[in-house]
Coordinates of C-alpha atoms in Angstrom, one line a residue:
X1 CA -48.0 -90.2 97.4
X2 CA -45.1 -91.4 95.3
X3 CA -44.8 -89.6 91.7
X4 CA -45.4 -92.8 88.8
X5 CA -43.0 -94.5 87.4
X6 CA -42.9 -95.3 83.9
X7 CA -42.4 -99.1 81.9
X8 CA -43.6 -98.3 78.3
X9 CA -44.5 -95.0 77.2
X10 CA -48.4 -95.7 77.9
X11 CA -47.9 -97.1 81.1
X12 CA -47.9 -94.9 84.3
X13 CA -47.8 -96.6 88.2
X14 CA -48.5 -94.6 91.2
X15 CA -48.4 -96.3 95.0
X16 CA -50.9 -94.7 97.3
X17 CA -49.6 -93.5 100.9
X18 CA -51.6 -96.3 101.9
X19 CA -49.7 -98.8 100.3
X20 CA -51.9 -99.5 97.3
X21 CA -50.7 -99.7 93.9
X22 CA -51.9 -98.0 91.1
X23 CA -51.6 -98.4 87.5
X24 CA -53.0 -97.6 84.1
X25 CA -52.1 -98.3 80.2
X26 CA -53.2 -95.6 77.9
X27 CA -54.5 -96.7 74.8
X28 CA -55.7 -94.0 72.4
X29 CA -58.5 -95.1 69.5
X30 CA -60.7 -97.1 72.0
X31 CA -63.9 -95.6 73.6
X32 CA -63.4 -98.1 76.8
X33 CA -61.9 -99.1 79.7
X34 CA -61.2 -102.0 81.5
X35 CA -60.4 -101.8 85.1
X36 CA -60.1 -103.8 88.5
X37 CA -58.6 -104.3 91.2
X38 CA -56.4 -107.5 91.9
X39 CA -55.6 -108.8 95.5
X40 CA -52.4 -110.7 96.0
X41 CA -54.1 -113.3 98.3
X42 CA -55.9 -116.6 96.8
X43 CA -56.5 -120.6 97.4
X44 CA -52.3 -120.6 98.4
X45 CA -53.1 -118.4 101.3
X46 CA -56.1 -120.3 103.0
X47 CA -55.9 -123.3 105.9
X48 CA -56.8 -126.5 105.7
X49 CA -59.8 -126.1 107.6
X50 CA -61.6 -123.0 105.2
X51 CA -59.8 -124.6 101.7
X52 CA -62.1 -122.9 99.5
X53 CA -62.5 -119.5 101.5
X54 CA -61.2 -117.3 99.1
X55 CA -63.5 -118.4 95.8
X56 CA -66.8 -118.0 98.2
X57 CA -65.9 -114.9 99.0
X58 CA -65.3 -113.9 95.4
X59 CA -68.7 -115.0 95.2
X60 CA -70.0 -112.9 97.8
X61 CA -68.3 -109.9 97.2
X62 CA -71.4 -109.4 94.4
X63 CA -74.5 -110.2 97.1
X64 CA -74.7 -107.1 98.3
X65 CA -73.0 -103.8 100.5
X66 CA -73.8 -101.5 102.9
X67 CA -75.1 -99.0 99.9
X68 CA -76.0 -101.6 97.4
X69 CA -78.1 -104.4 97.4
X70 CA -77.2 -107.5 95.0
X71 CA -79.5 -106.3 92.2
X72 CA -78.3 -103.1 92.9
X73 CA -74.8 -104.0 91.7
X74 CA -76.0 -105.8 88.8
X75 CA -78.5 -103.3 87.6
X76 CA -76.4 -100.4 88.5
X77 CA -73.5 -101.7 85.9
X78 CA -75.5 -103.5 83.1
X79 CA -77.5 -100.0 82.9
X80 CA -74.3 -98.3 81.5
X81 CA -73.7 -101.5 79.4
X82 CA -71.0 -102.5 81.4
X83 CA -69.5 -106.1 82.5
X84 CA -68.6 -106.7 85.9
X85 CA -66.8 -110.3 87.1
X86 CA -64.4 -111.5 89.4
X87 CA -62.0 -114.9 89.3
X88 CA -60.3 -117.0 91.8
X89 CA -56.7 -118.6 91.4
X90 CA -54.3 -120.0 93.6
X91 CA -51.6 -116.9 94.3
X92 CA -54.7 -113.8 93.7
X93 CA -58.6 -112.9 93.2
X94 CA -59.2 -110.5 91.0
X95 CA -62.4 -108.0 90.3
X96 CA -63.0 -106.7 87.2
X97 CA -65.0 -104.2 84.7
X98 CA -65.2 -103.0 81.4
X99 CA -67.6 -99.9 80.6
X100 CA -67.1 -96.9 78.3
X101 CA -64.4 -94.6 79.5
X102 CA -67.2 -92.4 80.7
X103 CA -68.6 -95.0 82.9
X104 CA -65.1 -95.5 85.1
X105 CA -65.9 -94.0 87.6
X106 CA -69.2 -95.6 88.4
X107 CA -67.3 -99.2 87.7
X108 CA -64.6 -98.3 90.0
X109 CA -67.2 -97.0 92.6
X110 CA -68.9 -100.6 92.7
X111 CA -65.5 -102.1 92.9
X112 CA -63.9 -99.9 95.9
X113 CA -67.6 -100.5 97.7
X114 CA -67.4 -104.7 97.1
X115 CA -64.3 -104.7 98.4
X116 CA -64.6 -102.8 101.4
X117 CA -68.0 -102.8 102.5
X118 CA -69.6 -106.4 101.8
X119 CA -72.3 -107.1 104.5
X120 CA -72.2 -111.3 103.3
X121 CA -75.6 -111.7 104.5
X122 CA -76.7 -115.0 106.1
X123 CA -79.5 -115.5 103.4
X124 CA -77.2 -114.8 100.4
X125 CA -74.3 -116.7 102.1
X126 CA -76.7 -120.2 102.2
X127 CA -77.6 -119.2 98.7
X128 CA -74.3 -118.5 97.5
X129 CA -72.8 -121.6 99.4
X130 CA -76.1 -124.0 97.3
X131 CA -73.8 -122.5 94.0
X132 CA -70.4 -123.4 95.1
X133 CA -71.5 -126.7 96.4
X134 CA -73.0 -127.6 93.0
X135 CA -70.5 -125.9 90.9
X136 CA -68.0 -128.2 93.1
X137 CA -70.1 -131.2 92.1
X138 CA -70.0 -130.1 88.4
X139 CA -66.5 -130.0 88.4
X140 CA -66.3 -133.7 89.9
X141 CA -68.5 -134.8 87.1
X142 CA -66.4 -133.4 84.6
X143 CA -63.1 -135.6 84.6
X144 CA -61.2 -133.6 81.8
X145 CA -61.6 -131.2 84.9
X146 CA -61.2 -132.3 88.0
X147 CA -58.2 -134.3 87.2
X148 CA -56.2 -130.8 86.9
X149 CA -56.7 -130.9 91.0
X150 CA -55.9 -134.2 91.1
X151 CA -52.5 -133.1 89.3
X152 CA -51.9 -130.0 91.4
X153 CA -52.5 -132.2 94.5
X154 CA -50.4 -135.0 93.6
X155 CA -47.7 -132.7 92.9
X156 CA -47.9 -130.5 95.9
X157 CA -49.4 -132.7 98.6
X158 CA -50.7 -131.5 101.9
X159 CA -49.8 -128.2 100.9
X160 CA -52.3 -124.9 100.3
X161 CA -50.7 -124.9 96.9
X162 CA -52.0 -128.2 96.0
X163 CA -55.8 -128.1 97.2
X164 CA -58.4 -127.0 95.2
X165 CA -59.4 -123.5 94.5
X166 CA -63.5 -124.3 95.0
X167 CA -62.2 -126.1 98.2
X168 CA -63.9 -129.3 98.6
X169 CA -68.1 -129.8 100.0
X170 CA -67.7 -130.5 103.6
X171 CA -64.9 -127.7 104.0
X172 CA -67.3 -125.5 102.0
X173 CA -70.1 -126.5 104.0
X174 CA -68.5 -125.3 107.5
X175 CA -67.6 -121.5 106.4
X176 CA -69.6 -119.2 108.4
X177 CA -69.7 -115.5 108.0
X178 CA -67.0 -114.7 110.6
X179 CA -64.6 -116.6 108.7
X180 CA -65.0 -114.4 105.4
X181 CA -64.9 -111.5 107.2
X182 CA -61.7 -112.0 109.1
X183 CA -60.4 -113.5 105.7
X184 CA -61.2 -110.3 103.7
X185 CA -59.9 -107.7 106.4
X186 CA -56.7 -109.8 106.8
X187 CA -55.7 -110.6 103.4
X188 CA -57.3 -107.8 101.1
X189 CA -55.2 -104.9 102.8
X190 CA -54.0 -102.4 100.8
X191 CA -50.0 -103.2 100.6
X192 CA -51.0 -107.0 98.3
X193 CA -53.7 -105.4 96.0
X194 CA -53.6 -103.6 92.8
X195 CA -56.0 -101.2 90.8
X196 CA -55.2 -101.3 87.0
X197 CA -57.2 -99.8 84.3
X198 CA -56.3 -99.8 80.4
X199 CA -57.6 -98.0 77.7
X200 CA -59.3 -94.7 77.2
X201 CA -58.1 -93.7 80.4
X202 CA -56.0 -90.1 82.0
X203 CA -53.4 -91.3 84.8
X204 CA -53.8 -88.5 87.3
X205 CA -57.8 -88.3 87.3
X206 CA -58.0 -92.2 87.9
X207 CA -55.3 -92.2 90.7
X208 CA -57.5 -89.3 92.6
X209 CA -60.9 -91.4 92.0
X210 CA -59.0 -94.6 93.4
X211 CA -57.5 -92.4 96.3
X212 CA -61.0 -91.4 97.3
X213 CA -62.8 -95.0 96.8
X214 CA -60.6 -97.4 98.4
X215 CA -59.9 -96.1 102.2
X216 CA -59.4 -99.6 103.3
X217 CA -59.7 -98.9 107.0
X218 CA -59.4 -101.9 109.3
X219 CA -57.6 -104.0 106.4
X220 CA -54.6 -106.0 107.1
X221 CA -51.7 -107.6 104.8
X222 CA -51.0 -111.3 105.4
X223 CA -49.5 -112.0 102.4
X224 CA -47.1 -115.3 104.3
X225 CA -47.6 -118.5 102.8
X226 CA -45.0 -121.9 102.8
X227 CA -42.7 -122.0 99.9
X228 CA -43.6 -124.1 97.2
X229 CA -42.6 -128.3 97.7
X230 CA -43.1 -130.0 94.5
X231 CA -42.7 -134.1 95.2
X232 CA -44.9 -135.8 92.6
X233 CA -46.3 -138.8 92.3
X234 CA -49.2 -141.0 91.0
X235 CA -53.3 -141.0 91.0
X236 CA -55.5 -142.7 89.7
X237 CA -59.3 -142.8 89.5
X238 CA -60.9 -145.6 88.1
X239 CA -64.4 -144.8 86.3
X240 CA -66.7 -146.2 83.5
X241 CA -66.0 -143.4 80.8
X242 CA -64.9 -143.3 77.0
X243 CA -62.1 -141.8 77.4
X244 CA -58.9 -141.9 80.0
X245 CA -57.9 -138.1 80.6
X246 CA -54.1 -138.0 81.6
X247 CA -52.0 -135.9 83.1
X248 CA -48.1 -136.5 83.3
X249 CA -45.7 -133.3 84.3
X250 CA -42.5 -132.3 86.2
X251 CA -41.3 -129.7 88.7
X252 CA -41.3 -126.4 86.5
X253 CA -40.0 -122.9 87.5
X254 CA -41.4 -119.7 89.0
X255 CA -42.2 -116.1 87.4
X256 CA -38.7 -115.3 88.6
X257 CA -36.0 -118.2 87.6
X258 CA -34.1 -116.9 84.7
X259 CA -35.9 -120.2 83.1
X260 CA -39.0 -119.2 83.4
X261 CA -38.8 -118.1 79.0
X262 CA -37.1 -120.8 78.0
X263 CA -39.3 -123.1 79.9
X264 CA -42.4 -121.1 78.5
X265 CA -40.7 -122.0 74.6
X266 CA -39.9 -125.6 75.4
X267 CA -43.9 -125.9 76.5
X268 CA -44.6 -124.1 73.2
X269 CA -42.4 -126.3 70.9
X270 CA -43.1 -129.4 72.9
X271 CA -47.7 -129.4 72.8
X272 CA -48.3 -125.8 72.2
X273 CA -49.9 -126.0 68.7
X274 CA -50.0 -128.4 65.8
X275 CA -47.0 -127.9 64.8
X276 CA -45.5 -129.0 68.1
X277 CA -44.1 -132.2 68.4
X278 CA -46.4 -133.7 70.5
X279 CA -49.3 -133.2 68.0
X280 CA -47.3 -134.3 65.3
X281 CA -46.3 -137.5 66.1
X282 CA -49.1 -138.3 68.9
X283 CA -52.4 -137.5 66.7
X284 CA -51.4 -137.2 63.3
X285 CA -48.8 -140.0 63.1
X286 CA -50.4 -142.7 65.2
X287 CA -54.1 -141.1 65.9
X288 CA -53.7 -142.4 69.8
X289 CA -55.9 -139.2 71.0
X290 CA -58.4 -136.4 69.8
X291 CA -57.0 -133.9 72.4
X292 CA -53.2 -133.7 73.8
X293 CA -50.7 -130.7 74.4
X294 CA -48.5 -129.2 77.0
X295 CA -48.6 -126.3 79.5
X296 CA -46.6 -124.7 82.1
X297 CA -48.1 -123.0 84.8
X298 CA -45.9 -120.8 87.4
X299 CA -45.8 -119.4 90.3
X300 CA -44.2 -116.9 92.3
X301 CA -41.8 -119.2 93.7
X302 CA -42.4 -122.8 91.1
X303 CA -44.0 -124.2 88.5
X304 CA -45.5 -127.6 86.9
X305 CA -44.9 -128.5 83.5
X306 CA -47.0 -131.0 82.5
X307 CA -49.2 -132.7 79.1
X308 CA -53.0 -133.8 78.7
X309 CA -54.2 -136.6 76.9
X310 CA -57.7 -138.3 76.1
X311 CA -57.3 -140.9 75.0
X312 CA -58.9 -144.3 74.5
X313 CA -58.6 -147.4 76.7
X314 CA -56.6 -149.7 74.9
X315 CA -54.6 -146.8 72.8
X316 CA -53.5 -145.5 76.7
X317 CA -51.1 -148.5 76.5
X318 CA -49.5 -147.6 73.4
X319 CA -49.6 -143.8 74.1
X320 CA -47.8 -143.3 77.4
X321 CA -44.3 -144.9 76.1
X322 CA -44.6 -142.9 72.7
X323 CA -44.8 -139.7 75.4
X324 CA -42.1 -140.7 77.5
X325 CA -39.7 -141.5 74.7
X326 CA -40.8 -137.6 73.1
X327 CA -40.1 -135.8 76.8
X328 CA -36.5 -138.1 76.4
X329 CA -35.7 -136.7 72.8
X330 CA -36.3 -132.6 74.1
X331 CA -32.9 -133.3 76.1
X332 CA -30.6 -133.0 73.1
X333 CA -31.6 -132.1 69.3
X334 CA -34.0 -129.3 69.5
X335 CA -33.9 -127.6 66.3
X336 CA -33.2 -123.4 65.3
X337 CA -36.3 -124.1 63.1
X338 CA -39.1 -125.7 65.5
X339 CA -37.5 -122.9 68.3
X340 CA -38.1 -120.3 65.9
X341 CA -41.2 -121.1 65.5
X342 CA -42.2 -121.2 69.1
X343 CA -40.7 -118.1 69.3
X344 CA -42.6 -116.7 67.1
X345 CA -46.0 -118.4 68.6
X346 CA -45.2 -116.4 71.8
X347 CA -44.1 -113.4 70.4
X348 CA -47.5 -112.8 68.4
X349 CA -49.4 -113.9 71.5
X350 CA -47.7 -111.5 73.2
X351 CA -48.5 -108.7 70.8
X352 CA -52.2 -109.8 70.1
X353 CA -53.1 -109.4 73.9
X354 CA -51.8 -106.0 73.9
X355 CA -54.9 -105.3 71.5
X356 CA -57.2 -105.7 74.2
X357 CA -58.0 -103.6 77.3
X358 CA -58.7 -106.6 79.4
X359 CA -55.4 -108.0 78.7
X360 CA -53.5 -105.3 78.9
X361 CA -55.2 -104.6 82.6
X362 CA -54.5 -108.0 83.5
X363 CA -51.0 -108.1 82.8
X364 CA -50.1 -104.8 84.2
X365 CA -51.5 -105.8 87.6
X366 CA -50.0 -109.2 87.4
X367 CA -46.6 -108.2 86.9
X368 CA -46.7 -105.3 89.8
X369 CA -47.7 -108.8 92.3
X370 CA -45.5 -110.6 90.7
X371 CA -41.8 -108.1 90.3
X372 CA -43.2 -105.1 91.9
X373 CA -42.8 -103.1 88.9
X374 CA -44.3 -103.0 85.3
X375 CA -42.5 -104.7 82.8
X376 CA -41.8 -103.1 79.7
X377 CA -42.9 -105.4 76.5
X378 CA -39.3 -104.6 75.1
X379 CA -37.7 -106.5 77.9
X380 CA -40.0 -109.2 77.3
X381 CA -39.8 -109.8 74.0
X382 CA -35.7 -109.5 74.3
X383 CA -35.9 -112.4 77.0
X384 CA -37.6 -114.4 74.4
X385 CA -35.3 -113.8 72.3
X386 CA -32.6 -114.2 74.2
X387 CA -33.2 -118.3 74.4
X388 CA -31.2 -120.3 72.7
X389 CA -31.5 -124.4 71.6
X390 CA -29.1 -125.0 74.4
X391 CA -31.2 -123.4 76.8
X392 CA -34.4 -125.3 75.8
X393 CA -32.4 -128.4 76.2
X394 CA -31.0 -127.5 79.2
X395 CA -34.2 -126.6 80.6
X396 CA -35.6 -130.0 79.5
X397 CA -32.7 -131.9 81.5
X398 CA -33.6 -129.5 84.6
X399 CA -37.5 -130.9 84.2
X400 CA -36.4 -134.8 83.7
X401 CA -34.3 -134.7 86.3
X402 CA -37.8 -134.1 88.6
X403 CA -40.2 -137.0 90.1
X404 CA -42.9 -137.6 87.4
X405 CA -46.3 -136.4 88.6
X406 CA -49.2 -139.1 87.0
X407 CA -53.1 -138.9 87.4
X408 CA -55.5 -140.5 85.5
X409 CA -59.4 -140.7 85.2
X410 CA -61.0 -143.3 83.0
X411 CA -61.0 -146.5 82.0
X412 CA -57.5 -147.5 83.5
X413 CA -56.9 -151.2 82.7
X414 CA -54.3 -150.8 79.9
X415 CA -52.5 -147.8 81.4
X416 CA -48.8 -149.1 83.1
X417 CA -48.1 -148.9 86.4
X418 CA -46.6 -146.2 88.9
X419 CA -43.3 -148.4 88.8
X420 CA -42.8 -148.8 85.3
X421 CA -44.0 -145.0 84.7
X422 CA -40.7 -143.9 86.8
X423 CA -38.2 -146.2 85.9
X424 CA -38.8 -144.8 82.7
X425 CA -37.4 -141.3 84.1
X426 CA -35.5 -143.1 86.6

């Protein structure tokens, strides 16, 4: 067992023989902890063929054990007043808890046993497959939704990075036992997953508890996946609704290009508040749209940047050139002021999620996946600072110079076509 190694004074990581990482965040004053253990292995590392393997077996993880059944596990937490819950993305699967600090072990117990000894039932697989399959169908008949997919899909196409993380019905409909099983014991191995708690919480004690709970005999590491291949391009779904929900974004950059801050500022400054320039001169100049801003979502190895807009039918025809011509201007003439205030958008967000265990758990575990080593918040917030007005407009260039990625749902009539859209950035 390696000795821990230390990011900020709270903060203590300790890798298991095994291979498994372990971390905690001290925070004195709080009566809880939050907890969980995050598996470097999502919707990125599944085939074709079981697209949507990963988020059913988050799903089944909770149906039952070899010691527990699946009331069991709810009862067993929800008697200590606890919160137990799980998620799904496209680079890692994460399950979670946050109890009293007395309750930790008992929360990390239920954890260790999900993870390693989930019996995924044939009764409670039907069952749990019924959910997916109508939460699938939910997210079809919600377009401000489903035409995220359609962005990540059109950006990335036939690639694991660009297909959805609920996987689509009929590949849904085809996953049999066998195939979660071999999916858990070759991706949840102990070398890609981390066990982070924060808050009222002693280092050494939790790193003996996690030694003890998570043997992880017969689990393998498969961690390979193809690099990322943004090539954009255009969707669109025509449908009778109110609104048209638009997407329009560029190649972005991973967790580890050196633009990954300034990127995260330009994002901020660009649609990040109502401040931003987008807002400003979008909604309260013109009032095209109720809802628009920008986003940038990275990866290990990319990133999309991209806006959302609903907006009306006819107003889509006004609204798309007034967007273009705002990306255009971020190339040259960004203000100390507006950057300045971005900075200072993410700096606070930055400190106010350090306020909360759940955050703070999140974030540790994220950043051992991602750099293999906790990040001190001092070497964040420098980085942040670091980024200058000619970096923002740099950074902008770097986007432009990318394919456009469209989709739209909606009414789609008035909105221009794929042609026009790219000579604009042409």
């Amino acid at each position: 067992m390696s000795g821990p190694d230390r990011a900020d004074a709270s903060v203590k990581v300790t890798r298991l023989p095994t291979g498994l990482t372990v971390a905690t965040d001290s925070m004195p004053g709080v009566a809880t902890v939050s907890l969980g253990a995050w598996v470097g292995a999502g919707t990125r590392h599944e085939t074709p063929e079981v697209n949507g393997i990963a988020h059913l077996l988050e799903h089944m993880a909770f149906k039952g054990t070899e010691r527990r059944s699946a009331q069991d596990i709810a009862v067993e937490i929800e008697n200590v007043g606890g919160h137990l819950n799980a998620y799904t993305s496209r680079e890692n699967t994460a399950f979670y808890a946050k109890v009293l600090s007395e309750d930790a072990p008992l929360a990390l117990d239920i954890i260790a046993d999900i993870l390693q000894h989930s019996t995924f039932l044939e009764d409670e697989l039907e069952r749990e497959r019924a959910v997916v399959l109508q939460e699938i169908g939910q997210a079809y008949d919600t377009p401000d939704d489903i035409v995220f997919d359609h962005f990540q899909e059109t950006a990335y196409p036939g690639q694991a990075l660009g297909r959805p993380v609920l996987g689509e019905s009929h590949t849904v409909s085809a996953l049999q036992r066998d195939s979660l099983w071999d999916y858990m014991h070759g991706h949840y191995g102990p070398q890609q997953t981390v066990v982070a708690a924060a808050g009222d919480i002693e280092h050494d004690r939790f790193v003996a508890l996690v030694a003890e709970a998570f043997v992880h005999d017969g689990f393998r590491c498969n961690g390979a996946t193809d690099p990322a291949d943004y090539r954009g391009g255009d969707r669109r779904e025509e449908r009778e609704l109110e609104q048209v929900h638009l997407l329009l974004g560029f190649d972005g950059v991973g967790y580890l290009d050196d633009d990954y801050y300034a990127m995260n500022l330009l994002s901020t400054l660009f649609g990040g508040g109502m401040s931003s320039r987008l807002f400003q001169e979008v909604r309260e100049k013109r009032g095209l749209v109720y809802s628009v801003y920008s986003f940038h979502s990275a990866f290990v190895d990319g990133g999309l940047f991209g806006l959302y807009a609903g907006t009306g039918s006819r107003e889509v025809e006004e609204l798309v050139p007034v967007v273009c011509d705002e990306l255009g201007k971020l190339t040259a003439g960004i203000t100390a002021e507006e950057l300045e205030r971005a900075r200072a958008q993410v700096r606070a967000s930055l400190l106010m999620s350090r306020e909360r265990s759940s955050s703070r758990a999140e974030q540790l575990a994220q950043q051992l996946l991602i750099y293999g080593r906790a990040v001190p918040l001092d070497e964040v917030l420098g980085k942040v600072a670091a980024v200058t007005t000619d970096d923002v407009e740099r950074v902008a260039g770097r986007l432009l110079a990318s394919p456009p990625t469209l989709t739209a749902i909606g009414p789609l009539a008035h909105l221009e076509s794929a042609g026009r859209l790219a000579a604009r950035f042409g």
